[in-house]
Coordinates of C-alpha atoms and ligand atoms in Angstrom, one line a residue:
M1142 CA 63.2 -76.3 -3.7
S1143 CA 65.8 -79.3 -1.5
L1144 CA 69.5 -79.3 -2.9
T1145 CA 71.5 -82.2 -1.5
H1146 CA 74.4 -81.6 -3.4
R1147 CA 76.7 -78.8 -4.8
D1148 CA 75.6 -79.2 -8.2
E1149 CA 72.4 -78.5 -8.1
A1150 CA 73.1 -75.0 -7.3
L1151 CA 75.6 -75.3 -10.1
A1152 CA 72.9 -76.4 -12.0
L1153 CA 70.7 -73.6 -10.4
D1154 CA 73.1 -70.9 -11.4
A1155 CA 73.4 -71.9 -15.4
A1156 CA 69.6 -71.7 -15.4
D1157 CA 69.7 -68.6 -13.7
P1158 CA 67.9 -66.0 -16.3
L1159 CA 69.6 -63.1 -14.4
A1160 CA 73.1 -64.1 -13.5
A1161 CA 74.5 -61.8 -16.5
L1162 CA 73.4 -59.1 -14.4
R1163 CA 77.1 -60.2 -11.7
D1164 CA 78.5 -58.9 -15.3
Q1165 CA 78.1 -55.7 -13.9
F1166 CA 80.6 -55.4 -11.1
D1167 CA 84.2 -55.9 -9.4
L1168 CA 84.2 -58.6 -7.6
P1169 CA 86.5 -59.4 -4.8
P1170 CA 87.5 -63.4 -4.2
G1171 CA 84.8 -64.7 -1.7
I1172 CA 81.7 -65.0 -0.4
Y1173 CA 79.7 -61.2 -0.2
L1174 CA 76.4 -62.0 1.7
D1175 CA 76.9 -58.0 3.1
G1176 CA 75.1 -55.4 -0.7
N1177 CA 72.2 -54.8 2.8
S1178 CA 75.3 -52.9 4.3
L1179 CA 77.4 -52.0 1.5
G1180 CA 76.3 -52.9 -1.7
Q1181 CA 79.4 -54.1 -4.2
L1182 CA 81.3 -52.0 -6.1
P1183 CA 79.8 -51.8 -9.8
R1184 CA 82.4 -52.3 -12.8
R1185 CA 81.2 -48.3 -14.2
T1186 CA 81.8 -46.4 -11.6
A1187 CA 85.4 -46.3 -11.4
A1188 CA 85.8 -44.8 -14.5
R1189 CA 82.4 -42.6 -13.9
V1190 CA 84.0 -41.1 -11.5
A1191 CA 87.2 -40.8 -12.7
Q1192 CA 85.7 -39.0 -15.3
V1193 CA 84.0 -36.3 -12.8
V1194 CA 88.1 -36.0 -11.2
S1195 CA 89.6 -35.2 -13.8
Q1196 CA 87.3 -33.8 -16.8
E1197 CA 84.4 -31.9 -15.3
W1198 CA 86.5 -31.1 -11.8
G1199 CA 90.0 -31.1 -13.1
V1200 CA 89.4 -29.1 -16.5
D1201 CA 86.0 -27.4 -16.4
L1202 CA 85.7 -26.6 -13.1
I1203 CA 82.7 -24.4 -12.1
Q1204 CA 81.5 -24.6 -15.2
S1205 CA 80.5 -28.3 -14.8
W1206 CA 76.7 -27.3 -12.7
N1207 CA 76.1 -26.5 -15.9
K1208 CA 77.9 -28.0 -18.7
A1209 CA 78.6 -31.4 -17.3
G1210 CA 74.7 -31.0 -15.7
W1211 CA 75.9 -31.5 -11.6
I1212 CA 73.3 -29.3 -10.4
A1213 CA 70.6 -31.3 -12.0
L1214 CA 72.0 -34.9 -10.9
P1215 CA 69.6 -35.2 -7.2
T1216 CA 66.4 -35.0 -9.1
Q1217 CA 67.8 -36.9 -11.3
V1218 CA 69.1 -39.8 -9.7
G1219 CA 66.3 -38.8 -7.6
D1220 CA 64.0 -40.1 -11.1
K1221 CA 65.4 -43.2 -11.6
I1222 CA 64.9 -44.6 -8.2
A1223 CA 61.4 -43.4 -8.2
R1224 CA 61.3 -46.1 -10.8
L1225 CA 62.1 -48.4 -8.2
I1226 CA 60.0 -47.3 -5.2
G1227 CA 56.4 -47.3 -7.5
A1228 CA 56.8 -43.1 -7.6
G1229 CA 56.3 -40.8 -10.2
P1230 CA 58.8 -38.5 -12.1
G1231 CA 60.1 -35.4 -10.1
Q1232 CA 59.1 -37.1 -6.9
V1233 CA 62.1 -38.0 -5.2
L1234 CA 65.2 -36.3 -4.6
A1235 CA 68.9 -38.0 -4.1
A1236 CA 70.7 -35.6 -1.1
D1237 CA 72.0 -35.9 2.3
S1238 CA 72.0 -39.0 4.4
T1239 CA 69.4 -41.0 5.5
S1240 CA 68.8 -39.4 9.0
I1241 CA 68.8 -36.1 8.1
N1242 CA 66.3 -36.9 5.4
L1243 CA 64.4 -38.4 7.6
Y1244 CA 64.4 -35.6 10.0
K1245 CA 63.3 -33.2 6.5
V1246 CA 60.5 -34.8 5.5
L1247 CA 59.3 -36.3 9.8
A1248 CA 59.4 -32.6 10.5
V1249 CA 57.1 -31.7 7.3
A1250 CA 54.7 -34.8 8.8
L1251 CA 54.4 -33.2 12.1
Q1252 CA 53.8 -30.1 10.8
L1253 CA 51.2 -31.3 8.3
A1254 CA 50.0 -33.1 11.4
L1255 CA 49.4 -29.5 13.5
S1256 CA 48.1 -27.8 10.6
D1257 CA 45.1 -30.5 9.9
E1258 CA 44.4 -29.8 13.5
L1259 CA 43.1 -26.3 13.3
G1260 CA 40.0 -25.4 13.3
S1261 CA 39.3 -29.6 14.1
A1262 CA 38.6 -30.7 18.0
S1263 CA 41.1 -33.3 17.2
E1264 CA 44.6 -33.2 18.4
R1265 CA 46.9 -36.0 17.3
R1266 CA 50.9 -35.8 19.1
R1267 CA 52.1 -39.4 19.1
I1268 CA 54.8 -40.3 17.1
V1269 CA 54.3 -44.5 16.8
S1270 CA 57.4 -46.8 15.9
E1271 CA 58.9 -49.9 16.5
R1272 CA 61.1 -50.7 19.5
D1273 CA 63.5 -52.6 17.4
N1274 CA 63.2 -49.6 14.2
F1275 CA 66.9 -48.6 13.4
P1276 CA 68.6 -46.3 16.2
T1277 CA 68.7 -43.6 14.4
D1278 CA 64.9 -43.1 12.9
L1279 CA 64.2 -43.3 16.4
Y1280 CA 66.6 -40.7 17.5
I1281 CA 65.5 -38.1 14.6
A1282 CA 61.5 -38.4 16.1
E1283 CA 62.9 -38.4 19.5
S1284 CA 64.6 -35.0 18.7
L1285 CA 61.5 -33.6 16.6
C1286 CA 59.1 -34.8 19.5
R1287 CA 61.4 -32.5 21.8
Q1288 CA 61.4 -29.4 19.4
L1289 CA 57.7 -30.2 17.8
G1290 CA 55.5 -30.9 21.3
F1291 CA 55.0 -34.6 20.0
E1292 CA 55.2 -37.8 21.5
L1293 CA 57.2 -41.2 20.6
V1294 CA 55.9 -44.2 21.3
L1295 CA 57.4 -47.5 21.1
A1296 CA 56.1 -51.0 20.7
D1297 CA 56.7 -53.9 19.6
V1298 CA 56.2 -55.1 15.9
D1299 CA 52.8 -56.5 16.8
E1300 CA 51.3 -54.5 19.0
I1301 CA 52.1 -52.0 17.0
A1302 CA 47.9 -52.2 15.1
G1303 CA 47.0 -52.1 18.5
L1304 CA 48.4 -48.5 19.4
L1305 CA 46.6 -46.3 16.2
D1306 CA 44.2 -44.3 17.2
E1307 CA 43.1 -41.3 17.3
R1308 CA 46.6 -39.4 18.6
V1309 CA 48.7 -40.5 16.2
A1310 CA 49.4 -38.4 13.8
V1311 CA 52.5 -41.0 11.7
L1312 CA 53.1 -44.3 11.7
M1313 CA 57.0 -44.4 10.9
L1314 CA 58.1 -48.0 10.5
T1315 CA 61.1 -49.2 8.3
Q1316 CA 59.7 -52.1 5.5
V1317 CA 62.1 -54.6 6.4
N1318 CA 63.6 -54.8 9.9
Y1319 CA 67.5 -54.0 9.9
R1320 CA 67.3 -56.8 12.8
T1321 CA 65.0 -59.4 12.0
G1322 CA 64.8 -58.6 8.1
Q1323 CA 61.3 -59.1 8.7
L1324 CA 58.8 -57.6 6.2
H1325 CA 55.7 -55.3 6.5
D1326 CA 53.0 -55.5 4.2
M1327 CA 52.7 -51.8 3.4
A1328 CA 49.6 -51.6 1.5
A1329 CA 47.3 -53.7 4.5
V1330 CA 49.9 -51.1 7.2
T1331 CA 49.3 -48.2 5.0
A1332 CA 45.4 -49.0 5.2
Q1333 CA 45.9 -49.9 8.7
A1334 CA 47.5 -46.5 9.8
H1335 CA 44.8 -44.3 7.3
A1336 CA 42.2 -46.7 8.9
A1337 CA 42.7 -44.6 12.4
G1338 CA 43.0 -41.0 10.3
A1339 CA 47.4 -41.1 11.0
R1340 CA 49.8 -40.9 8.2
V1341 CA 52.7 -43.4 7.4
L1342 CA 56.7 -42.5 6.8
W1343 CA 58.5 -45.6 5.4
D1344 CA 62.1 -46.2 5.8
L1345 CA 62.9 -48.5 2.9
A1346 CA 66.9 -48.8 3.4
H1347 CA 66.2 -52.3 3.4
S1348 CA 63.9 -52.0 0.7
A1349 CA 65.0 -50.0 -2.3
G1350 CA 66.5 -52.4 -4.7
A1351 CA 65.7 -55.5 -2.3
V1352 CA 62.1 -55.8 -2.5
P1353 CA 58.9 -54.9 -5.3
V1354 CA 58.0 -51.1 -3.4
D1355 CA 55.2 -49.4 -4.9
L1356 CA 54.2 -46.2 -2.9
L1357 CA 51.9 -44.7 -5.1
G1358 CA 49.9 -47.7 -5.5
S1359 CA 49.8 -48.6 -1.3
G1360 CA 49.1 -45.6 -0.5
A1361 CA 51.7 -44.4 1.4
D1362 CA 52.5 -41.1 2.7
F1363 CA 55.8 -40.1 3.1
A1364 CA 59.4 -42.6 2.5
V1365 CA 63.5 -42.2 2.8
G1366 CA 66.0 -44.7 2.4
C1367 CA 69.3 -45.6 2.2
G1368 CA 71.7 -45.2 -1.6
Y1369 CA 75.0 -47.3 0.1
K1370 CA 73.3 -50.9 0.7
Y1371 CA 71.3 -52.4 -2.4
L1372 CA 71.4 -49.4 -4.9
N1373 CA 75.3 -49.8 -4.5
G1374 CA 76.2 -46.6 -4.1
G1375 CA 78.6 -46.8 -2.6
P1376 CA 79.9 -45.5 1.2
G1377 CA 78.4 -42.8 2.6
S1378 CA 76.6 -42.3 -1.4
P1379 CA 73.5 -39.9 -1.1
A1380 CA 69.7 -41.2 0.4
F1381 CA 66.8 -40.4 -1.3
L1382 CA 63.1 -39.1 0.0
W1383 CA 59.6 -39.4 -1.6
L1384 CA 57.0 -37.6 -0.7
H1385 CA 53.2 -38.1 -1.7
P1386 CA 52.5 -35.3 -4.4
Q1387 CA 49.4 -34.3 -2.2
H1388 CA 51.4 -33.6 0.9
L1389 CA 53.6 -31.6 -1.4
R1390 CA 51.2 -30.0 -2.4
R1391 CA 50.1 -28.7 0.8
L1392 CA 53.6 -27.5 1.5
D1393 CA 52.4 -24.7 -0.8
D1394 CA 49.2 -24.1 0.1
E1395 CA 49.9 -24.0 3.5
A1396 CA 53.5 -22.3 3.3
I1397 CA 54.5 -25.2 5.4
W1398 CA 58.6 -25.5 5.0
Q1399 CA 60.9 -28.1 5.4
P1400 CA 62.9 -27.2 8.7
L1401 CA 66.4 -27.5 6.7
S1402 CA 65.5 -24.6 4.6
G1403 CA 69.3 -24.2 2.4
W1404 CA 69.5 -21.8 -0.2
L1405 CA 70.0 -24.6 -2.6
G1406 CA 66.3 -25.0 -2.1
H1407 CA 65.2 -21.8 -2.8
A1408 CA 62.5 -21.4 -5.6
A1409 CA 65.5 -18.8 -7.0
P1410 CA 69.2 -19.3 -5.5
F1411 CA 71.3 -17.3 -7.6
A1412 CA 68.8 -14.7 -7.3
F1413 CA 71.1 -14.2 -3.9
T1414 CA 68.0 -12.5 -2.0
P1415 CA 67.9 -11.9 2.1
D1416 CA 63.8 -14.0 2.4
Y1417 CA 63.6 -17.8 1.5
R1418 CA 61.1 -19.0 -0.9
P1419 CA 60.8 -22.8 -1.5
A1420 CA 61.7 -24.0 -4.5
P1421 CA 58.2 -26.2 -6.7
G1422 CA 58.3 -29.5 -5.7
I1423 CA 60.7 -31.8 -4.4
A1424 CA 63.8 -29.4 -5.0
R1425 CA 62.7 -27.7 -1.7
F1426 CA 64.8 -30.6 0.0
I1427 CA 67.7 -29.5 -1.2
C1428 CA 69.5 -28.2 1.7
G1429 CA 73.2 -26.8 0.6
T1430 CA 75.8 -27.8 -2.0
P1431 CA 75.2 -31.8 -3.6
S1432 CA 78.3 -34.1 -4.0
P1433 CA 78.6 -34.6 -7.9
L1434 CA 81.2 -37.3 -6.8
A1435 CA 78.9 -39.3 -4.6
L1436 CA 75.9 -38.8 -6.9
A1437 CA 78.0 -40.0 -9.9
A1438 CA 78.5 -42.8 -7.8
L1439 CA 75.3 -43.2 -6.6
D1440 CA 73.8 -43.4 -10.1
C1441 CA 76.2 -46.5 -11.7
G1442 CA 74.7 -47.7 -8.4
V1443 CA 70.6 -47.3 -9.3
D1444 CA 71.8 -48.6 -12.8
T1445 CA 72.9 -51.7 -11.8
V1446 CA 69.5 -52.2 -10.5
L1447 CA 67.7 -50.9 -13.3
A1448 CA 69.2 -53.5 -15.6
A1449 CA 67.2 -55.9 -14.2
D1450 CA 64.5 -54.1 -16.5
A1451 CA 64.9 -55.5 -19.6
L1452 CA 65.1 -59.5 -17.3
G1453 CA 61.8 -58.6 -15.1
G1454 CA 62.4 -55.8 -13.1
M1455 CA 62.0 -55.8 -9.6
A1456 CA 59.7 -58.9 -9.8
A1457 CA 62.6 -61.0 -11.1
L1458 CA 64.9 -59.4 -8.8
R1459 CA 62.7 -60.3 -5.8
R1460 CA 61.8 -64.1 -6.9
K1461 CA 65.7 -64.6 -6.7
S1462 CA 66.3 -63.1 -3.6
L1463 CA 63.5 -65.9 -2.3
A1464 CA 65.1 -68.5 -3.6
L1465 CA 68.5 -68.0 -2.7
S1466 CA 67.0 -67.2 1.6
D1467 CA 65.3 -70.0 1.1
L1468 CA 68.6 -72.1 -0.3
F1469 CA 70.1 -69.9 3.1
I1470 CA 67.3 -71.6 5.6
E1471 CA 67.2 -74.8 4.0
R1472 CA 70.8 -75.5 4.3
V1473 CA 71.4 -74.0 7.9
Q1474 CA 68.7 -76.3 8.7
A1475 CA 70.2 -78.8 6.9
R1476 CA 74.0 -78.5 7.6
C1477 CA 73.8 -76.7 10.7
A1478 CA 71.5 -78.9 12.5
G1479 CA 72.8 -78.9 16.7
Q1480 CA 74.9 -76.3 16.4
G1481 CA 72.5 -73.9 18.6
L1482 CA 71.9 -71.7 15.9
S1483 CA 67.8 -70.2 15.0
L1484 CA 66.2 -68.9 12.5
V1485 CA 65.5 -64.8 13.8
T1486 CA 63.6 -64.1 9.9
P1487 CA 60.3 -65.4 9.1
S1488 CA 60.1 -68.2 6.9
E1489 CA 57.3 -67.5 5.3
Q1490 CA 58.3 -65.3 2.2
A1491 CA 55.7 -62.6 2.2
R1492 CA 57.4 -61.6 5.7
R1493 CA 60.6 -61.4 4.4
G1494 CA 62.7 -59.1 3.2
S1495 CA 66.2 -60.0 1.5
Q1496 CA 67.8 -61.2 4.5
V1497 CA 67.9 -64.0 6.9
S1498 CA 69.4 -63.5 10.7
L1499 CA 70.5 -66.3 12.5
R1500 CA 70.6 -66.0 16.8
R1501 CA 73.0 -68.4 18.7
D1502 CA 73.2 -66.9 22.6
E1503 CA 77.1 -67.8 22.4
G1504 CA 80.0 -67.1 20.2
G1505 CA 77.9 -64.9 17.5
Y1506 CA 80.2 -62.2 17.3
A1507 CA 83.2 -64.8 16.9
I1508 CA 81.8 -66.5 14.3
V1509 CA 81.0 -64.0 11.9
Q1510 CA 84.7 -63.2 12.8
A1511 CA 85.9 -67.0 11.9
L1512 CA 83.8 -66.5 8.6
I1513 CA 84.7 -64.0 7.2
A1514 CA 88.3 -65.0 7.6
R1515 CA 87.3 -67.7 5.6
G1516 CA 85.9 -64.9 3.1
V1517 CA 82.6 -65.3 3.5
V1518 CA 81.9 -61.7 4.5
G1519 CA 78.3 -61.6 6.7
D1520 CA 77.5 -58.8 10.1
Y1521 CA 77.0 -59.0 13.4
R1522 CA 74.1 -56.9 15.3
E1523 CA 73.6 -57.3 19.0
P1524 CA 72.1 -59.2 20.7
G1525 CA 73.5 -62.5 19.1
I1526 CA 72.3 -62.2 15.7
L1527 CA 74.4 -62.8 12.5
R1528 CA 73.2 -61.3 9.6
F1529 CA 73.3 -62.4 6.0
G1530 CA 72.2 -60.3 3.7
F1531 CA 70.8 -62.1 -0.4
T1532 CA 71.5 -59.3 -3.2
P1533 CA 70.7 -61.0 -6.5
L1534 CA 71.9 -58.9 -8.7
M1535 CA 75.8 -60.9 -8.6
L1536 CA 74.6 -63.6 -5.4
R1537 CA 74.8 -67.3 -7.0
F1538 CA 73.2 -70.4 -5.8
V1539 CA 76.5 -71.8 -5.5
D1540 CA 77.8 -69.5 -3.3
V1541 CA 75.0 -69.2 -1.0
W1542 CA 76.1 -73.3 -0.6
D1543 CA 79.5 -72.5 -0.3
A1544 CA 78.2 -70.0 2.6
V1545 CA 76.6 -72.4 4.5
E1546 CA 79.3 -75.9 4.3
Q1547 CA 81.9 -72.3 5.8
L1548 CA 79.7 -71.6 8.2
G1549 CA 79.4 -75.2 9.0
Q1550 CA 83.3 -75.5 9.4
V1551 CA 83.7 -73.2 12.0
L1552 CA 81.1 -74.6 14.4
D1553 CA 82.0 -78.2 13.6
A1554 CA 85.3 -77.3 15.0
G1555 CA 84.9 -74.9 17.2
E1556 CA 86.7 -72.7 15.3
W1557 CA 85.2 -69.7 16.1
R1558 CA 86.7 -70.2 19.2
D1559 CA 90.1 -69.1 18.3
E1560 CA 91.0 -65.8 20.4
R1561 CA 91.9 -64.1 17.8
F1562 CA 87.8 -63.6 16.7
Q1563 CA 86.8 -62.1 19.8
R1564 CA 88.1 -58.8 19.8
R1565 CA 85.8 -55.9 18.7
A1566 CA 85.6 -53.8 16.0
A1567 CA 84.5 -50.3 16.1
V1568 CA 82.5 -51.3 13.0
T1569 CA 80.8 -54.5 13.3
Ligands
PLP2878 C1 71.2 -47.9 7.2 C2 69.8 -47.2 7.5 C3 70.0 -46.2 7.8 C4 70.9 -45.0 7.6 O1 71.4 -43.9 7.8 P1 72.3 -42.8 7.8 O2 72.0 -41.6 7.8 O3 72.8 -43.2 6.0 O4 73.5 -43.5 8.4 C5 68.7 -45.9 8.2 N1 67.9 -46.1 8.6 C6 67.3 -47.1 8.3 C7 66.4 -48.2 8.9 C8 69.1 -48.1 8.1 O5 68.8 -49.2 7.8

């Protein structure tokens, strides 16, 4: 693909088989390239949440746990997410935040490793991860290491394979790096880790709804992921978690608990017994009372991605996502040549998620602010990284064309040097 005129981008949109998916969203003016941080608002969400508020809460009150099926939402929405990540029914739970889910699942992964040691000579006490992994993942892992006597070993992405040996219990990776947009080959990396006897926990925060994921097919062990990014579940949406069924079974066989053993993950919560007995299957990973408001919104968000099923599903979304990010890269190279921008994200499609990160040593934050003032929303991550997400559900090729034109104008005139673009807000 090599476009030289805006009309050609318009022609690509006219021929786009996924174009109709955009109608599922209530879109404000401007060009939003930050669906990788907070997905856009689906049209159905406001009415659905209003129904939960006014009827289910307002009128039916406590009865809604049964009558409106509130109590089943974590597993029902989990089953829908399962279809997007190559997991089976009854294997995914929508609950809590990604950080909390990581805590629960990683704790179980470490306990399984300790359990493996019984009667064997081996001692696996390491978690290996990327130094550039999202900080919450590293902080949660560090906390569990302190509690359970493990060691967190961090390395650059290229050094990870060399660290996989008989000391490693868990390899913990985010499939698409939040900063660089680099994509790991889940099947290949999982196989490498398994060959060394380690298990793999994948964070799918930037994968679910963005790239095709096949957890069962790639032999993955554990996964967590985020609801408010490409799943469009809304700010602070519940996240999700998954365990391979073979590990889930071992929890029963070996009486291993998830660490946040709250009452709603009990086998019989309404028996109100003083002793904990885990619910069968994935439901034991529920801790406390879920939010039906938030789950209703997440349900609507997941539906916007599942709507692509009739049009080729995640494979078709991936094709469009790559075409969009290819166009962005190509246009930046053409329109913004000589402006000090370098490409951080791998240009090779197989190593790229659904975002493109550019780096500029000077003014990165201010350039993003100047773009936002022009209606083009990306975000900024240290050090010097301008981050642009490409959500194929609603973005058009012409949006990409126009966004790069705006970026070019911000740079040409040095507009970003203006005082008002330098002030840092609490959230970047
Ligand atoms: C966005 C993101 C999170 C978010 O965690 P929260 O608990 O929702 O704040 C976690 N991990 C990764 C890799 C992310 O990209």
